[in-house]
Coordinates of N, CA, C and O in Angstrom, one line a residue:
A1157 N -1.0 20.2 -2.5 CA -0.1 19.2 -3.7 C 0.8 20.6 -4.8 O 1.5 20.2 -4.9
P1158 N 0.0 20.7 -5.6 CA 0.4 21.9 -6.6 C 1.1 22.3 -5.8 O 3.0 22.1 -6.8
G1159 N 1.8 22.5 -4.9 CA 2.9 23.7 -4.3 C 4.2 22.4 -4.3 O 4.9 23.2 -4.8
V1160 N 3.4 21.3 -3.2 CA 4.9 20.5 -3.5 C 5.1 19.8 -4.5 O 6.0 20.0 -4.9
Y1161 N 4.9 19.9 -5.8 CA 4.9 19.8 -6.4 C 5.5 19.7 -7.9 O 6.9 20.0 -8.4
Q1162 N 5.8 21.4 -7.6 CA 6.6 22.4 -7.7 C 7.5 22.4 -7.1 O 8.7 22.3 -8.5
L1163 N 7.7 22.9 -6.3 CA 9.3 21.8 -4.8 C 9.9 21.4 -5.4 O 11.3 20.7 -5.4
A1164 N 9.3 19.5 -5.6 CA 9.9 18.9 -6.2 C 10.3 18.2 -7.1 O 11.2 18.4 -8.3
S1165 N 9.2 19.0 -8.3 CA 10.2 19.3 -9.9 C 11.3 20.6 -10.0 O 12.6 19.7 -10.1
L1166 N 11.1 21.4 -9.2 CA 12.9 22.3 -9.0 C 13.8 21.0 -8.2 O 14.6 21.8 -9.4
L1167 N 13.3 20.0 -7.2 CA 14.9 19.8 -6.9 C 15.2 19.0 -7.4 O 16.5 18.6 -8.1
V1168 N 14.2 18.4 -8.3 CA 14.3 16.8 -9.7 C 15.1 17.7 -11.3 O 16.2 16.8 -11.4
E1169 N 15.7 18.9 -11.7 CA 16.0 20.2 -12.6 C 17.3 19.8 -11.9 O 17.9 19.9 -12.5
L1170 N 17.7 20.1 -10.3 CA 18.9 20.9 -9.1 C 20.2 19.6 -9.3 O 19.8 19.4 -9.9
D1171 N 18.5 18.0 -9.5 CA 19.9 16.9 -9.4 C 18.7 15.5 -9.5 O 17.5 15.3 -9.5
T1172 N 18.9 15.3 -11.3 CA 18.3 14.6 -11.1 C 18.3 13.5 -10.8 O 18.2 12.1 -11.0
S1173 N 18.9 12.6 -10.1 CA 19.4 11.8 -9.7 C 19.1 10.8 -8.7 O 18.4 10.1 -7.8
D1174 N 17.8 12.6 -7.8 CA 17.1 13.1 -6.4 C 16.6 11.4 -6.8 O 15.5 12.7 -6.6
E1175 N 15.9 11.2 -6.3 CA 15.4 10.0 -6.0 C 14.2 10.1 -5.1 O 12.6 9.8 -5.9
A1176 N 14.1 10.8 -4.5 CA 13.0 11.2 -3.1 C 12.8 11.8 -3.6 O 11.2 12.8 -3.2
S1177 N 12.6 12.6 -4.3 CA 12.4 14.8 -4.6 C 11.3 13.4 -5.9 O 10.4 14.9 -6.4
R1178 N 12.0 12.7 -6.6 CA 11.0 12.1 -8.1 C 9.5 11.1 -7.1 O 8.4 11.7 -8.1
I1179 N 10.5 11.1 -6.0 CA 8.6 10.3 -5.2 C 7.9 11.2 -5.3 O 6.7 10.8 -5.7
L1180 N 8.5 12.3 -4.3 CA 7.7 13.2 -3.8 C 6.7 14.3 -5.0 O 6.0 14.1 -4.6
C1181 N 7.6 13.8 -5.8 CA 6.9 14.4 -7.1 C 5.4 13.7 -7.9 O 4.6 13.9 -8.1
A1182 N 5.9 12.4 -7.4 CA 5.4 10.9 -8.5 C 4.1 11.2 -7.1 O 2.4 11.6 -7.5
D1183 N 4.0 11.6 -6.1 CA 3.0 11.9 -4.9 C 2.0 12.9 -5.1 O 0.8 13.3 -5.0
A1184 N 2.8 14.0 -5.1 CA 1.7 15.2 -5.2 C 0.7 15.1 -6.6 O -0.5 15.5 -6.7
L1185 N 1.6 14.5 -7.6 CA 0.5 13.8 -9.4 C -0.1 13.6 -8.7 O -1.4 13.7 -9.6
Y1186 N -0.2 13.3 -8.0 CA -1.2 11.0 -7.4 C -2.1 12.0 -6.7 O -2.8 11.5 -7.2
Q1187 N -2.5 13.1 -5.6 CA -2.7 14.0 -4.7 C -4.0 14.6 -5.2 O -4.7 15.1 -5.7
M1188 N -2.9 14.9 -6.5 CA -3.9 16.0 -7.9 C -4.2 15.5 -8.4 O -5.8 15.9 -9.7
G1189 N -4.7 14.4 -8.9 CA -5.7 13.5 -9.5 C -4.8 13.0 -10.9 O -5.3 12.3 -11.8
C1190 N -3.7 13.6 -11.1 CA -2.8 13.4 -12.6 C -2.2 11.7 -11.8 O -0.7 11.6 -12.1
V1191 N -3.3 10.2 -12.2 CA -2.5 9.7 -12.1 C -1.7 8.4 -13.1 O -0.2 8.4 -12.6
E1192 N -2.4 8.6 -14.5 CA -0.8 8.7 -15.6 C 0.6 9.4 -15.5 O 1.6 8.6 -15.6
E1193 N 0.9 10.5 -14.9 CA 1.7 10.9 -14.8 C 2.9 10.8 -14.0 O 3.7 10.7 -13.1
A1194 N 2.2 10.0 -12.1 CA 2.4 9.8 -11.3 C 3.6 8.6 -11.9 O 4.1 7.9 -11.6
H1195 N 2.1 8.0 -12.6 CA 3.2 6.0 -12.9 C 3.7 6.4 -13.4 O 5.0 5.3 -13.4
K1196 N 3.9 8.0 -14.7 CA 5.2 7.5 -15.8 C 6.9 8.5 -14.6 O 7.6 7.0 -14.9
L1197 N 6.5 8.6 -13.8 CA 7.4 9.1 -13.0 C 8.6 8.2 -12.4 O 9.0 7.9 -12.0
L1198 N 6.8 7.5 -11.5 CA 7.8 5.8 -10.4 C 8.4 4.8 -11.2 O 9.2 4.1 -11.2
L1199 N 7.7 4.9 -12.6 CA 8.0 3.6 -14.0 C 9.8 4.4 -13.8 O 11.1 3.6 -14.0
L1200 N 9.5 5.6 -14.4 CA 11.6 6.3 -15.0 C 12.6 5.9 -13.2 O 13.8 5.0 -14.1
A1201 N 11.7 6.5 -12.2 CA 12.6 6.3 -10.3 C 12.9 4.7 -10.7 O 13.3 4.2 -10.1
L1202 N 11.4 3.3 -11.0 CA 12.1 2.6 -10.7 C 13.2 2.2 -12.1 O 13.6 1.2 -11.7
S1203 N 13.0 2.7 -13.1 CA 14.5 2.0 -14.1 C 15.2 2.6 -13.4 O 16.5 1.3 -14.0
R1204 N 15.9 3.0 -12.3 CA 16.6 3.9 -12.0 C 17.8 2.7 -11.1 O 18.5 2.1 -10.9
N1205 N 16.0 2.4 -10.0 CA 16.8 1.5 -9.1 C 15.3 0.5 -8.6 O 13.8 0.6 -8.2
P1206 N 15.1 -0.4 -9.8 CA 14.5 -1.2 -9.7 C 13.9 -2.3 -9.1 O 13.6 -3.1 -8.2
Q1207 N 14.6 -2.1 -7.3 CA 14.5 -2.8 -6.1 C 13.9 -1.8 -4.8 O 14.1 -2.4 -3.8
R1208 N 14.0 -0.8 -5.4 CA 13.2 -0.1 -4.1 C 10.9 -0.4 -3.6 O 11.2 0.2 -4.8
S1209 N 11.7 -0.8 -2.6 CA 10.0 -0.7 -2.4 C 9.3 0.0 -2.0 O 7.9 -0.3 -2.7
P1210 N 9.3 2.2 -1.8 CA 8.2 2.8 -1.8 C 7.7 2.8 -3.2 O 6.4 3.3 -3.5
I1211 N 9.2 2.8 -4.3 CA 8.5 2.9 -5.7 C 7.4 1.5 -6.1 O 7.1 2.1 -6.3
L1212 N 7.7 0.3 -5.6 CA 7.0 -0.5 -5.8 C 5.2 -0.5 -5.0 O 4.8 -1.4 -6.3
A1213 N 5.6 0.0 -4.0 CA 4.8 -0.6 -3.9 C 3.4 0.7 -4.5 O 2.2 0.5 -4.2
R1214 N 3.8 2.2 -4.6 CA 3.4 3.0 -4.6 C 3.2 2.7 -6.3 O 1.9 3.1 -6.5
L1215 N 3.2 2.3 -6.7 CA 3.1 1.1 -8.5 C 2.2 0.5 -7.9 O 0.9 0.2 -9.1
A1216 N 2.3 -1.2 -7.8 CA 1.3 -1.6 -7.0 C -0.1 -0.4 -6.6 O -1.3 -1.2 -7.0
L1217 N -0.3 0.3 -5.5 CA -1.4 1.0 -5.9 C -1.5 1.1 -6.5 O -3.8 1.8 -7.3
L1218 N -1.6 1.7 -8.1 CA -1.2 2.4 -9.1 C -2.1 1.6 -10.0 O -3.7 1.4 -10.3
Q1219 N -1.7 0.7 -10.2 CA -2.1 -0.6 -10.6 C -3.2 -1.4 -10.4 O -4.1 -1.3 -10.9
L1220 N -4.2 -1.6 -8.9 CA -4.9 -1.8 -8.9 C -6.0 -0.9 -8.6 O -6.7 -1.4 -9.4
K1221 N -5.7 0.5 -8.3 CA -6.4 1.3 -9.0 C -7.5 1.7 -10.3 O -7.9 1.3 -11.4
K1222 N -6.5 0.9 -11.2 CA -6.1 1.3 -12.7 C -7.0 -0.6 -12.7 O -8.0 -0.6 -14.2
G1223 N -7.3 -1.2 -12.5 CA -7.7 -2.8 -11.7 C -7.4 -3.6 -12.9 O -7.9 -4.7 -13.4
F1224 N -5.8 -2.8 -12.7 CA -5.2 -4.4 -13.5 C -4.3 -5.6 -11.6 O -3.1 -4.6 -11.4
M1225 N -5.5 -6.3 -11.1 CA -4.9 -7.0 -10.8 C -3.7 -8.1 -10.5 O -2.8 -8.0 -9.4
Y1226 N -3.4 -8.7 -11.3 CA -2.9 -9.2 -11.6 C -1.1 -8.1 -11.1 O -0.2 -8.2 -10.3
D1227 N -0.6 -7.2 -12.0 CA 0.2 -6.0 -11.8 C 0.5 -5.8 -11.0 O 1.9 -6.2 -9.8
G1228 N -0.8 -5.8 -10.0 CA -0.3 -4.9 -8.2 C -0.2 -6.3 -8.4 O 0.5 -5.8 -6.7
N1229 N -1.3 -7.4 -8.1 CA -0.3 -8.2 -7.2 C 1.5 -9.2 -7.1 O 2.3 -8.9 -5.9
Q1230 N 1.7 -8.9 -8.3 CA 3.8 -9.0 -9.0 C 3.8 -8.6 -7.8 O 5.4 -8.8 -7.5
L1231 N 3.3 -6.8 -8.2 CA 4.6 -5.7 -8.0 C 4.2 -5.9 -6.4 O 6.0 -5.8 -5.5
L1232 N 3.6 -6.3 -5.9 CA 3.2 -6.3 -3.8 C 4.4 -7.9 -3.5 O 4.8 -8.0 -2.4
K1233 N 3.8 -8.8 -4.5 CA 5.8 -10.0 -4.2 C 6.7 -9.9 -4.3 O 7.4 -10.2 -3.3
K1234 N 7.1 -8.9 -4.9 CA 8.3 -7.8 -5.0 C 8.9 -8.0 -3.9 O 10.0 -7.7 -2.9
V1235 N 7.7 -6.1 -3.2 CA 7.8 -5.4 -2.3 C 8.7 -6.8 -1.0 O 8.9 -6.7 -0.9
I1236 N 7.4 -7.5 -1.1 CA 7.1 -8.6 0.3 C 8.5 -9.1 -0.1 O 9.5 -9.7 1.0
K1237 N 9.1 -10.6 -0.9 CA 10.3 -10.3 -1.7 C 11.5 -10.2 -1.1 O 12.2 -10.4 -0.4
I1238 N 11.7 -8.7 -1.7 CA 12.6 -7.4 -1.2 C 12.8 -8.1 0.2 O 13.9 -7.6 1.2
G1239 N 11.8 -7.5 1.2 CA 11.2 -7.8 2.5 C 11.8 -6.5 3.6 O 12.2 -6.5 4.5
D1240 N 11.2 -5.1 2.4 CA 11.2 -4.0 2.9 C 9.8 -3.7 2.9 O 10.0 -2.7 2.0
T1241 N 9.0 -3.7 3.9 CA 7.9 -4.0 3.5 C 7.3 -2.1 4.5 O 6.2 -1.5 4.9
S1242 N 8.3 -1.7 5.9 CA 8.3 -1.0 6.7 C 7.7 0.6 5.2 O 7.7 0.7 6.5
C1243 N 8.0 0.3 3.9 CA 7.0 2.3 2.9 C 6.2 1.6 3.1 O 5.5 2.3 2.6
L1244 N 5.4 0.3 4.3 CA 4.0 0.6 3.0 C 3.2 1.4 4.1 O 2.0 2.7 4.6
L1245 N 3.5 1.6 5.5 CA 2.2 2.2 6.2 C 3.0 4.0 6.1 O 1.5 4.7 6.1
P1246 N 3.6 4.6 5.9 CA 4.4 5.7 5.5 C 3.3 5.5 4.3 O 2.5 6.9 3.7
I1247 N 2.9 5.1 3.2 CA 3.1 5.4 1.7 C 2.0 5.3 2.1 O 0.8 5.8 1.6
M1248 N 0.4 4.6 3.2 CA -1.1 4.4 2.9 C -1.6 6.0 3.4 O -2.7 6.5 3.8
D1249 N -1.0 6.2 4.1 CA -0.9 8.0 4.9 C -0.6 8.5 2.9 O -1.8 10.2 3.1
I1250 N -1.0 8.5 2.4 CA -0.5 9.8 1.0 C -1.7 9.2 1.0 O -1.7 9.8 -0.5
F1251 N -1.5 7.3 0.6 CA -3.3 7.0 -0.8 C -4.5 8.5 0.0 O -4.3 8.3 1.4
K1252 N -5.3 8.6 -0.6 CA -7.3 8.9 -0.9 C -7.3 7.3 -0.2 O -6.9 7.0 0.2
D1253 N -8.2 8.2 0.4 CA -9.8 7.5 1.7 C -9.8 5.9 1.0 O -9.8 4.3 1.0
E1254 N -10.2 6.2 -0.5 CA -10.5 5.4 -1.5 C -9.7 4.0 -1.9 O -10.0 2.8 -1.8
D1255 N -8.7 4.9 -2.5 CA -6.4 4.0 -2.5 C -6.6 3.0 -1.4 O -6.3 1.8 -0.9
R1256 N -7.0 3.9 -0.8 CA -6.7 3.0 0.9 C -7.2 2.3 1.7 O -6.8 1.3 1.1
K1257 N -8.6 2.2 1.5 CA -9.2 0.9 2.2 C -9.0 0.3 0.2 O -9.0 -1.5 0.9
L1258 N -9.6 0.1 -0.8 CA -8.9 -0.2 -2.0 C -7.6 -1.6 -2.1 O -8.0 -2.5 -1.4
M1259 N -6.4 -1.3 -1.0 CA -5.4 -1.4 -1.7 C -5.6 -2.6 -0.1 O -4.6 -3.6 0.2
Q1260 N -6.1 -1.4 1.4 CA -6.7 -2.8 2.5 C -7.3 -3.9 2.0 O -6.7 -5.4 2.7
T1261 N -8.7 -3.3 1.5 CA -8.5 -4.3 0.8 C -8.6 -6.0 0.0 O -8.6 -7.2 1.0
H1262 N -7.7 -5.3 -0.6 CA -6.8 -6.8 -1.8 C -6.7 -7.1 -0.9 O -5.9 -8.0 -0.7
C1263 N -5.6 -6.6 0.2 CA -4.1 -7.3 0.8 C -4.7 -8.3 1.7 O -4.5 -9.1 1.9
H1264 N -6.0 -7.8 2.5 CA -5.9 -8.4 3.5 C -7.0 -9.5 2.6 O -7.0 -11.0 3.3
F1265 N -7.3 -9.4 1.8 CA -8.2 -11.0 1.0 C -6.8 -11.7 0.9 O -7.3 -12.8 0.2
R1266 N -5.8 -11.3 0.1 CA -4.2 -12.1 -0.8 C -4.4 -12.7 0.3 O -4.0 -13.6 0.2
A1267 N -3.6 -12.3 1.9 CA -3.9 -13.5 2.5 C -4.1 -13.8 3.1 O -4.4 -15.1 3.9
L1268 N -5.6 -13.7 3.3 CA -6.7 -14.9 3.6 C -7.0 -16.2 2.7 O -6.8 -16.9 3.3
T1269 N -6.8 -16.0 1.9 CA -6.1 -16.8 -0.4 C -4.9 -18.0 0.8 O -5.4 -18.5 0.4
I1270 N -3.9 -17.1 1.2 CA -2.7 -17.4 1.0 C -2.8 -18.1 2.3 O -2.1 -20.0 2.0
L1271 N -3.3 -17.8 3.9 CA -3.5 -18.6 4.6 C -4.3 -20.0 4.8 O -4.1 -21.1 4.8
K1272 N -5.7 -20.3 4.0 CA -6.3 -20.6 3.3 C -5.3 -21.5 2.7 O -5.7 -23.5 3.2
D1273 N -5.2 -20.9 1.8 CA -5.2 -22.0 0.7 C -3.5 -23.0 1.2 O -3.6 -24.7 1.5
K1274 N -3.0 -22.5 2.2 CA -1.2 -23.6 2.9 C -1.8 -24.2 3.9 O -2.2 -25.5 4.2
Q1275 N -3.4 -24.0 4.7 CA -4.2 -24.8 5.2 C -4.7 -26.4 4.5 O -4.6 -27.5 5.4
E1276 N -5.0 -25.9 3.9 CA -5.4 -26.7 2.2 C -4.1 -28.0 1.9 O -4.6 -28.9 2.6
D1277 N -3.1 -27.0 2.0 CA -1.7 -28.3 1.2 C -1.6 -28.6 3.3 O -1.6 -29.6 3.2

């Protein structure tokens, strides 16, 4: 992760508009345990492109990790509303085991709640 972070940081310096390098940098920071720095970097990337599912999904995980369930839900809803959920599976490979389980459990619980509410209606 430190080597990936250094490389991605250099790429961002060379081209500040390179979103992929910025996301790679945030992923490396996350892997190194620098969650706040990763969060700030993702927020910056989101301000440039507010409809990017890969950024929103990563931010959702960080919000869930911090215990901000409502914020995490809102971000996941945006990903679903955009319609590009294909980013979720590759991102799951990046997450640490405990965070992957947190995201899977949270999404599973929310899905069951939605289905139960629809059946009651």
